[in-house]
Tab-separated table of C-alpha atoms in Angstrom:
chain	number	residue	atom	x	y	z
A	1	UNK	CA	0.000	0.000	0.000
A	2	UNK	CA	2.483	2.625	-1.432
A	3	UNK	CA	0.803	6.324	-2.368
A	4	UNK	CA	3.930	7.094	-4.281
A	5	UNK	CA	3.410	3.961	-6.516
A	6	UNK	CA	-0.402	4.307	-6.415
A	7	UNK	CA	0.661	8.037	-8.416
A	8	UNK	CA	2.938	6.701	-10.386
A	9	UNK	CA	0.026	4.465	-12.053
A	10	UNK	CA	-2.388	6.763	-11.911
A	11	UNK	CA	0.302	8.885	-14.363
A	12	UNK	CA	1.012	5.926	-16.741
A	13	UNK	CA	-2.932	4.495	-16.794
A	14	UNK	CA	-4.473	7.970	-17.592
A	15	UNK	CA	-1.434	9.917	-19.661
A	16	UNK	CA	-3.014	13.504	-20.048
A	17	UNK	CA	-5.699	13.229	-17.618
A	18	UNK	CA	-3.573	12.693	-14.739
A	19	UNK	CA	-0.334	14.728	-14.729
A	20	UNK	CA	2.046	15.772	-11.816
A	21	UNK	CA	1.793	18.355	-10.528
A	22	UNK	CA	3.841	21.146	-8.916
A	23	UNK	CA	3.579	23.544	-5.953
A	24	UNK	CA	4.092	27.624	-7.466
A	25	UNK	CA	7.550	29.209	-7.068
A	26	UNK	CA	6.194	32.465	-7.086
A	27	UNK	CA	5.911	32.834	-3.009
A	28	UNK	CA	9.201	31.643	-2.262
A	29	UNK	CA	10.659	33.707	-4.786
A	30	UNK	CA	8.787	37.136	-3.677
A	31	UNK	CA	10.071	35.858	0.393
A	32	UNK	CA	13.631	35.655	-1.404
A	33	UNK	CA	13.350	38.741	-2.718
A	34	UNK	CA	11.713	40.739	-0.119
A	35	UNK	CA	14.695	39.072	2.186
A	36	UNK	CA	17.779	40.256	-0.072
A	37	UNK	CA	15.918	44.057	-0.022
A	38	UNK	CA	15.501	44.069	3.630
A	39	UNK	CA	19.019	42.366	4.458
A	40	UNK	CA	20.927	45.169	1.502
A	41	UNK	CA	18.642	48.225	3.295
A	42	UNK	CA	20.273	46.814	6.839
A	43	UNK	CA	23.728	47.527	5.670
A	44	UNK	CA	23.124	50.573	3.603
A	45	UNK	CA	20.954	52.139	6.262
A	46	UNK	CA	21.842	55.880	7.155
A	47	UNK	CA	24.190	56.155	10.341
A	48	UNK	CA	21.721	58.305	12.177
A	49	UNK	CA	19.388	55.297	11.942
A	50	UNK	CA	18.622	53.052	15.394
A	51	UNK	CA	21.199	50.468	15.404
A	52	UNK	CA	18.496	48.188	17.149
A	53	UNK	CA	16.493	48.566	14.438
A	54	UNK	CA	18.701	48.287	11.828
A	55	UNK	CA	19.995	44.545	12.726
A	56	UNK	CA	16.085	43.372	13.516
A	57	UNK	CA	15.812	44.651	9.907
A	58	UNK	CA	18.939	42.293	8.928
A	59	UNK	CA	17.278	39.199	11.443
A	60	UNK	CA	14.020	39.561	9.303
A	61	UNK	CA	15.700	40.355	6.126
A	62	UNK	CA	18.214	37.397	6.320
A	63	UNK	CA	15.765	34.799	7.779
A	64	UNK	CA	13.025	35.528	4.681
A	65	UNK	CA	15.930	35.270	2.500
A	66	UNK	CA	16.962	32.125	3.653
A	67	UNK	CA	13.631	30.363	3.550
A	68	UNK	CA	12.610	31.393	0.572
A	69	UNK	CA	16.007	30.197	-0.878
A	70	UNK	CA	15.447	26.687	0.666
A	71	UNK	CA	11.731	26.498	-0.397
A	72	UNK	CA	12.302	27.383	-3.911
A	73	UNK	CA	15.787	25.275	-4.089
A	74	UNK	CA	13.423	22.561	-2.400
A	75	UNK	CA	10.335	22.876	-5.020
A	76	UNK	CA	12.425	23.270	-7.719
A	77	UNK	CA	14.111	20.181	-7.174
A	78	UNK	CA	10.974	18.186	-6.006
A	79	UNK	CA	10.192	15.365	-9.375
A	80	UNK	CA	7.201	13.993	-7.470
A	81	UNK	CA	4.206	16.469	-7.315
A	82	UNK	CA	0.552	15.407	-6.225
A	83	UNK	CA	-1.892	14.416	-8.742
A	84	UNK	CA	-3.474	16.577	-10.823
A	85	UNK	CA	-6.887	16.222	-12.547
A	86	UNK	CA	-6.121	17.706	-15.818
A	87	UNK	CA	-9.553	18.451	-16.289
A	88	UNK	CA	-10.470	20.536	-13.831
A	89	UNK	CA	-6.506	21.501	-13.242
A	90	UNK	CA	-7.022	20.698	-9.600
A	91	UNK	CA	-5.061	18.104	-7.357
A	92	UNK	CA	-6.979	14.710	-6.486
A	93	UNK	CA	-7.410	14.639	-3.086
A	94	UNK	CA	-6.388	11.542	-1.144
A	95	UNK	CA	-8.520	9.614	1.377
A	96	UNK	CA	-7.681	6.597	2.788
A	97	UNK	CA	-10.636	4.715	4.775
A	98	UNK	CA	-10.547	2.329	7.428
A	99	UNK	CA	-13.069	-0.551	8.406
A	100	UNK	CA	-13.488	-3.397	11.003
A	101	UNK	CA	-12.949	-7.142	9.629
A	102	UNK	CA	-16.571	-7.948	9.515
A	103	UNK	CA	-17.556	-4.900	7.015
A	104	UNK	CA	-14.019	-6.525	4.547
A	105	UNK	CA	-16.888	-8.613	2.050
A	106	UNK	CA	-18.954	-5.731	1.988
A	107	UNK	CA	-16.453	-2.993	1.289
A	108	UNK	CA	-15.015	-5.282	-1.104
A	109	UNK	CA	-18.055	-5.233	-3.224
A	110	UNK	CA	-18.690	-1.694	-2.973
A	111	UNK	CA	-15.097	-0.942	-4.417
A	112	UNK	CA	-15.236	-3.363	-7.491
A	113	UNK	CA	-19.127	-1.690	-8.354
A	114	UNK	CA	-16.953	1.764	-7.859
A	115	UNK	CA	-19.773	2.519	-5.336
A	116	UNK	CA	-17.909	5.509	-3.797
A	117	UNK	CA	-20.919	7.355	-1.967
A	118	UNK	CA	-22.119	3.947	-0.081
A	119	UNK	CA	-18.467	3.369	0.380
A	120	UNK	CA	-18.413	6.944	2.220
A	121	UNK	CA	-21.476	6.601	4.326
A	122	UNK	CA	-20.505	3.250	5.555
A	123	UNK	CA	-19.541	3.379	9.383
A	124	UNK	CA	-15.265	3.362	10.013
A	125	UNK	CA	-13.473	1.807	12.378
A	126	UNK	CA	-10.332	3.030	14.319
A	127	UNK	CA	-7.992	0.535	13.290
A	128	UNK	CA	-7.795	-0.442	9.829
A	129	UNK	CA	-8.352	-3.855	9.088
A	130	UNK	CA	-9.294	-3.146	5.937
A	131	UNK	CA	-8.177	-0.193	4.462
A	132	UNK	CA	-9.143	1.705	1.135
A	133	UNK	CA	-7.043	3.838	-0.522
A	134	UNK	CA	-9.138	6.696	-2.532
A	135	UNK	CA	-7.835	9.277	-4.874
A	136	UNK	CA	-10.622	11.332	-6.336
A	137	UNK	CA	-11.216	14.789	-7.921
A	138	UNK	CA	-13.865	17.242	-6.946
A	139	UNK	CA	-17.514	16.175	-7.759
A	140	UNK	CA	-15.666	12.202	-8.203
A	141	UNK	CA	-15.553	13.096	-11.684
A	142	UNK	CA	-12.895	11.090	-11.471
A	143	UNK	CA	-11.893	8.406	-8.804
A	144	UNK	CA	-9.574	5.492	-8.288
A	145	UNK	CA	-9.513	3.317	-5.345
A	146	UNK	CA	-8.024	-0.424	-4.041
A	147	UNK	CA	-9.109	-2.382	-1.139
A	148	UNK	CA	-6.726	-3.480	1.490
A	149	UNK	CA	-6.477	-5.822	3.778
A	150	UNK	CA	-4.629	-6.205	6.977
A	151	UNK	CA	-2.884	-9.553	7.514
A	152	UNK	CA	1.072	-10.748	8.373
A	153	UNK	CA	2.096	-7.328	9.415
A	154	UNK	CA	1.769	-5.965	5.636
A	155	UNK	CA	-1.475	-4.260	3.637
A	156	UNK	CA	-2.369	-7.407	0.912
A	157	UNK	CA	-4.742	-6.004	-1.952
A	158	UNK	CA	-8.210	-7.120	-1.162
A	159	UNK	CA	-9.409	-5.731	-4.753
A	160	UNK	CA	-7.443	-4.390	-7.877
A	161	UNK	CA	-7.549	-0.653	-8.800
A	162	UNK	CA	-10.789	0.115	-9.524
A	163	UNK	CA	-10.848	3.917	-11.919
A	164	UNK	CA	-14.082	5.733	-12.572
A	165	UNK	CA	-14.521	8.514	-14.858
Protein backbone atom coordinates (compact mmCIF):
# COMPACT_ATOMS: atom_id res chain seq x y z
CA UNK A 1 0.00 0.00 0.00
CA UNK A 2 2.48 2.62 -1.43
CA UNK A 3 0.80 6.32 -2.37
CA UNK A 4 3.93 7.09 -4.28
CA UNK A 5 3.41 3.96 -6.52
CA UNK A 6 -0.40 4.31 -6.41
CA UNK A 7 0.66 8.04 -8.42
CA UNK A 8 2.94 6.70 -10.39
CA UNK A 9 0.03 4.47 -12.05
CA UNK A 10 -2.39 6.76 -11.91
CA UNK A 11 0.30 8.88 -14.36
CA UNK A 12 1.01 5.93 -16.74
CA UNK A 13 -2.93 4.49 -16.79
CA UNK A 14 -4.47 7.97 -17.59
CA UNK A 15 -1.43 9.92 -19.66
CA UNK A 16 -3.01 13.50 -20.05
CA UNK A 17 -5.70 13.23 -17.62
CA UNK A 18 -3.57 12.69 -14.74
CA UNK A 19 -0.33 14.73 -14.73
CA UNK A 20 2.05 15.77 -11.82
CA UNK A 21 1.79 18.36 -10.53
CA UNK A 22 3.84 21.15 -8.92
CA UNK A 23 3.58 23.54 -5.95
CA UNK A 24 4.09 27.62 -7.47
CA UNK A 25 7.55 29.21 -7.07
CA UNK A 26 6.19 32.46 -7.09
CA UNK A 27 5.91 32.83 -3.01
CA UNK A 28 9.20 31.64 -2.26
CA UNK A 29 10.66 33.71 -4.79
CA UNK A 30 8.79 37.14 -3.68
CA UNK A 31 10.07 35.86 0.39
CA UNK A 32 13.63 35.65 -1.40
CA UNK A 33 13.35 38.74 -2.72
CA UNK A 34 11.71 40.74 -0.12
CA UNK A 35 14.69 39.07 2.19
CA UNK A 36 17.78 40.26 -0.07
CA UNK A 37 15.92 44.06 -0.02
CA UNK A 38 15.50 44.07 3.63
CA UNK A 39 19.02 42.37 4.46
CA UNK A 40 20.93 45.17 1.50
CA UNK A 41 18.64 48.23 3.30
CA UNK A 42 20.27 46.81 6.84
CA UNK A 43 23.73 47.53 5.67
CA UNK A 44 23.12 50.57 3.60
CA UNK A 45 20.95 52.14 6.26
CA UNK A 46 21.84 55.88 7.15
CA UNK A 47 24.19 56.16 10.34
CA UNK A 48 21.72 58.31 12.18
CA UNK A 49 19.39 55.30 11.94
CA UNK A 50 18.62 53.05 15.39
CA UNK A 51 21.20 50.47 15.40
CA UNK A 52 18.50 48.19 17.15
CA UNK A 53 16.49 48.57 14.44
CA UNK A 54 18.70 48.29 11.83
CA UNK A 55 19.99 44.54 12.73
CA UNK A 56 16.08 43.37 13.52
CA UNK A 57 15.81 44.65 9.91
CA UNK A 58 18.94 42.29 8.93
CA UNK A 59 17.28 39.20 11.44
CA UNK A 60 14.02 39.56 9.30
CA UNK A 61 15.70 40.36 6.13
CA UNK A 62 18.21 37.40 6.32
CA UNK A 63 15.77 34.80 7.78
CA UNK A 64 13.03 35.53 4.68
CA UNK A 65 15.93 35.27 2.50
CA UNK A 66 16.96 32.13 3.65
CA UNK A 67 13.63 30.36 3.55
CA UNK A 68 12.61 31.39 0.57
CA UNK A 69 16.01 30.20 -0.88
CA UNK A 70 15.45 26.69 0.67
CA UNK A 71 11.73 26.50 -0.40
CA UNK A 72 12.30 27.38 -3.91
CA UNK A 73 15.79 25.28 -4.09
CA UNK A 74 13.42 22.56 -2.40
CA UNK A 75 10.34 22.88 -5.02
CA UNK A 76 12.43 23.27 -7.72
CA UNK A 77 14.11 20.18 -7.17
CA UNK A 78 10.97 18.19 -6.01
CA UNK A 79 10.19 15.36 -9.37
CA UNK A 80 7.20 13.99 -7.47
CA UNK A 81 4.21 16.47 -7.32
CA UNK A 82 0.55 15.41 -6.22
CA UNK A 83 -1.89 14.42 -8.74
CA UNK A 84 -3.47 16.58 -10.82
CA UNK A 85 -6.89 16.22 -12.55
CA UNK A 86 -6.12 17.71 -15.82
CA UNK A 87 -9.55 18.45 -16.29
CA UNK A 88 -10.47 20.54 -13.83
CA UNK A 89 -6.51 21.50 -13.24
CA UNK A 90 -7.02 20.70 -9.60
CA UNK A 91 -5.06 18.10 -7.36
CA UNK A 92 -6.98 14.71 -6.49
CA UNK A 93 -7.41 14.64 -3.09
CA UNK A 94 -6.39 11.54 -1.14
CA UNK A 95 -8.52 9.61 1.38
CA UNK A 96 -7.68 6.60 2.79
CA UNK A 97 -10.64 4.72 4.77
CA UNK A 98 -10.55 2.33 7.43
CA UNK A 99 -13.07 -0.55 8.41
CA UNK A 100 -13.49 -3.40 11.00
CA UNK A 101 -12.95 -7.14 9.63
CA UNK A 102 -16.57 -7.95 9.52
CA UNK A 103 -17.56 -4.90 7.01
CA UNK A 104 -14.02 -6.53 4.55
CA UNK A 105 -16.89 -8.61 2.05
CA UNK A 106 -18.95 -5.73 1.99
CA UNK A 107 -16.45 -2.99 1.29
CA UNK A 108 -15.01 -5.28 -1.10
CA UNK A 109 -18.05 -5.23 -3.22
CA UNK A 110 -18.69 -1.69 -2.97
CA UNK A 111 -15.10 -0.94 -4.42
CA UNK A 112 -15.24 -3.36 -7.49
CA UNK A 113 -19.13 -1.69 -8.35
CA UNK A 114 -16.95 1.76 -7.86
CA UNK A 115 -19.77 2.52 -5.34
CA UNK A 116 -17.91 5.51 -3.80
CA UNK A 117 -20.92 7.35 -1.97
CA UNK A 118 -22.12 3.95 -0.08
CA UNK A 119 -18.47 3.37 0.38
CA UNK A 120 -18.41 6.94 2.22
CA UNK A 121 -21.48 6.60 4.33
CA UNK A 122 -20.51 3.25 5.55
CA UNK A 123 -19.54 3.38 9.38
CA UNK A 124 -15.27 3.36 10.01
CA UNK A 125 -13.47 1.81 12.38
CA UNK A 126 -10.33 3.03 14.32
CA UNK A 127 -7.99 0.54 13.29
CA UNK A 128 -7.79 -0.44 9.83
CA UNK A 129 -8.35 -3.85 9.09
CA UNK A 130 -9.29 -3.15 5.94
CA UNK A 131 -8.18 -0.19 4.46
CA UNK A 132 -9.14 1.71 1.13
CA UNK A 133 -7.04 3.84 -0.52
CA UNK A 134 -9.14 6.70 -2.53
CA UNK A 135 -7.84 9.28 -4.87
CA UNK A 136 -10.62 11.33 -6.34
CA UNK A 137 -11.22 14.79 -7.92
CA UNK A 138 -13.86 17.24 -6.95
CA UNK A 139 -17.51 16.17 -7.76
CA UNK A 140 -15.67 12.20 -8.20
CA UNK A 141 -15.55 13.10 -11.68
CA UNK A 142 -12.89 11.09 -11.47
CA UNK A 143 -11.89 8.41 -8.80
CA UNK A 144 -9.57 5.49 -8.29
CA UNK A 145 -9.51 3.32 -5.34
CA UNK A 146 -8.02 -0.42 -4.04
CA UNK A 147 -9.11 -2.38 -1.14
CA UNK A 148 -6.73 -3.48 1.49
CA UNK A 149 -6.48 -5.82 3.78
CA UNK A 150 -4.63 -6.21 6.98
CA UNK A 151 -2.88 -9.55 7.51
CA UNK A 152 1.07 -10.75 8.37
CA UNK A 153 2.10 -7.33 9.42
CA UNK A 154 1.77 -5.96 5.64
CA UNK A 155 -1.48 -4.26 3.64
CA UNK A 156 -2.37 -7.41 0.91
CA UNK A 157 -4.74 -6.00 -1.95
CA UNK A 158 -8.21 -7.12 -1.16
CA UNK A 159 -9.41 -5.73 -4.75
CA UNK A 160 -7.44 -4.39 -7.88
CA UNK A 161 -7.55 -0.65 -8.80
CA UNK A 162 -10.79 0.11 -9.52
CA UNK A 163 -10.85 3.92 -11.92
CA UNK A 164 -14.08 5.73 -12.57
CA UNK A 165 -14.52 8.51 -14.86
Amino acid sequence: MNKNQFCEELYTTFPGVIVPGRKGVLMPLCMAVVGGALTWWSYNSPADSSEVLRYLIMLVGASLLLIGLTVLVVRLCNKRGLPYFAKTNKPLTFTEMSFSKDQANKVKELVVNGDIKALRAMPKHPVSIVAVMVYAADNDEFVAMQAFSYAELDYHPLTSKVYLS
